[in-house]
Amino acid sequence: MVTLKSGVGTTIRTEDRDYLYFAGNNYLGLANHPALVQESISALQRYGVNVSASRQTTGTSELHLELEQLLAIFKSKQDAIVFASGYMGNKILLDTLADRYSALFIDSMAHASIRDGIPKGIRHVFFYDHCNPDHLGSLLKQHPTKRPLVITDGIFALTGEIAPLDQLYAIAQKHHAPVIVDDAHATGVLGRTGKGTPEHFGLEQAPNLYQSETLSKAFGSYGGFIAAEAAIIQKIRNGSAFFGASTALPPAIVAAGCASVRLIQEHPELRQQLADNATQLRAGIRSLELETTDSVAPIIPLFFEHRENAENLSNFLETHHIIAPAVNYPVKMNRYIVRITVSASHTPEQIEKLITTLKNWKNNHECH
Ligand SMILES: Cc1ncc(COP(=O)(O)O)c(C=O)c1O
């Protein structure tokens, strides 16, 4: 684990030196953007650090309302709601839609926040094979009496794979099942305007398709949000303890969120730059014949059969002043990963330096 002594950009400072940084989730490079920092400082000066109250009582500032309005417009939805963290979003949606399903059908590599979000009363939980619409279809057929709901990650955090949402959604529709997509890694990244996985597949206005999203990754700020039809958002406002009984996001964070929603809408070229950088890096990694996933996402994992190889590579990169962690998050994986992420702010030279260093490592190691 590294201990940061700076903010995160394309470089970071840890201990006493700078490293090239190919980690984390700051996909559009906004976490240190001057507009976010300035808006945060102004909000800090005006509101102090914390409003120390829940949204439902006295914690709602005009900035919270502005952010929700901006998000509803950005997502072309009737309304939006922000809350303390993206992790809560799946739980909030699963609770809010609880009267619409009696069984859950979940991707077998779903993020921990999806598993943690399963309501206590739901006894029928089925895991379909990872990104496998056919298996989802056959599970749904095997349980015709259940009222199903399907839930998946949009972009998978460790592998960068994009769920085949077009196919999953088509199957779910046949079974009258609502679909939830955890788009923590896809919002701001995928789709023509950055609306995430549904937009990537032309499904941004599809009925019965809900997204759980975060401001903590591509947006460079912090906090979870849901944008949907007004009745759903109203139900969350009225009924979710995660919203009503939890301290409001600090105004400085909310102000950064507002700045970032504006930037993402005004600068679509950021997303193009990110896509170009991901393409350059993925092509370099493929040319080295290192195993990775076939995706357009900015998460580019390197897979290894043995933990020692993943750790050896991550350590080698570190000794060459590059950070890319070997990860073993609590997601069911039978292989080891060095999780490389790229941002819109990386320069072609920085990406080339990473590729050259990977090549040097590969030339000196037998890796499996
Ligand atoms: C797929 C996924 N969902 C939800 C979350 C939680 O989002 P947040 O960090 O904004 O709470 C994360 C990550 O950290 C994630 O990877």
Short mmCIF file of N, CA, C and O and ligand atoms in Angstrom, two decimals, residues 85-87 111 113 153 157 182 184-185 214 216-217, ligand 1:
data_model
loop_
_atom_site.label_atom_id
_atom_site.label_comp_id
_atom_site.label_asym_id
_atom_site.label_seq_id
_atom_site.Cartn_x
_atom_site.Cartn_y
_atom_site.Cartn_z
N SER A 85 -22.31 7.85 -0.49
CA SER A 85 -21.26 7.16 -1.24
C SER A 85 -21.87 6.27 -2.33
O SER A 85 -23.00 5.79 -2.18
N GLY A 86 -21.10 6.06 -3.37
CA GLY A 86 -21.54 5.20 -4.47
C GLY A 86 -21.85 3.80 -3.99
O GLY A 86 -22.71 3.12 -4.55
N TYR A 87 -21.15 3.37 -2.95
CA TYR A 87 -21.32 2.00 -2.42
C TYR A 87 -22.78 1.75 -2.02
O TYR A 87 -23.27 0.63 -2.10
N HIS A 111 -19.72 -6.62 -8.08
CA HIS A 111 -19.00 -5.88 -7.04
C HIS A 111 -19.62 -6.13 -5.66
O HIS A 111 -20.83 -6.39 -5.54
N SER A 113 -20.53 -4.21 -3.43
CA SER A 113 -21.66 -3.33 -3.05
C SER A 113 -22.99 -3.88 -3.57
O SER A 113 -24.04 -3.54 -3.03
N ASP A 153 -22.59 -5.14 -12.79
CA ASP A 153 -21.71 -3.99 -12.97
C ASP A 153 -21.81 -3.58 -14.44
O ASP A 153 -22.09 -4.43 -15.30
N ALA A 157 -14.79 -3.52 -12.23
CA ALA A 157 -13.72 -2.71 -11.63
C ALA A 157 -12.33 -3.29 -11.82
O ALA A 157 -11.36 -2.55 -11.99
N ASP A 182 -24.67 -1.15 -12.10
CA ASP A 182 -23.74 -0.38 -11.26
C ASP A 182 -22.71 0.25 -12.19
O ASP A 182 -21.81 -0.42 -12.68
N ALA A 184 -20.48 2.63 -11.61
CA ALA A 184 -19.44 3.39 -10.91
C ALA A 184 -18.25 3.71 -11.82
O ALA A 184 -17.70 4.82 -11.77
N HIS A 185 -17.86 2.75 -12.66
CA HIS A 185 -16.67 2.97 -13.50
C HIS A 185 -17.00 3.43 -14.91
O HIS A 185 -16.10 3.69 -15.70
N THR A 214 -21.63 7.06 -9.40
CA THR A 214 -20.80 7.72 -8.38
C THR A 214 -20.12 8.95 -8.95
O THR A 214 -19.83 9.02 -10.15
N SER A 216 -17.31 9.74 -7.53
CA SER A 216 -15.98 9.54 -6.92
C SER A 216 -14.91 9.07 -7.89
O SER A 216 -13.75 8.95 -7.49
N LYS A 217 -15.29 8.75 -9.10
CA LYS A 217 -14.28 8.18 -10.01
C LYS A 217 -14.06 9.16 -11.18
O LYS A 217 -13.33 10.12 -11.00
C1 LIG B 1 -18.35 -1.40 -9.20
C2 LIG B 1 -18.31 -0.47 -8.03
N1 LIG B 1 -19.45 -0.08 -7.46
C3 LIG B 1 -19.48 0.77 -6.42
C4 LIG B 1 -18.31 1.26 -5.90
C5 LIG B 1 -18.38 2.19 -4.74
O1 LIG B 1 -18.34 3.52 -5.17
P1 LIG B 1 -17.80 4.65 -4.20
O2 LIG B 1 -16.34 4.41 -4.08
O3 LIG B 1 -18.14 5.91 -4.91
O4 LIG B 1 -18.49 4.49 -2.91
C6 LIG B 1 -17.09 0.88 -6.45
C7 LIG B 1 -15.83 1.35 -5.93
O5 LIG B 1 -15.16 1.71 -5.36
C8 LIG B 1 -17.08 -0.02 -7.54
O6 LIG B 1 -15.93 -0.42 -8.08
#
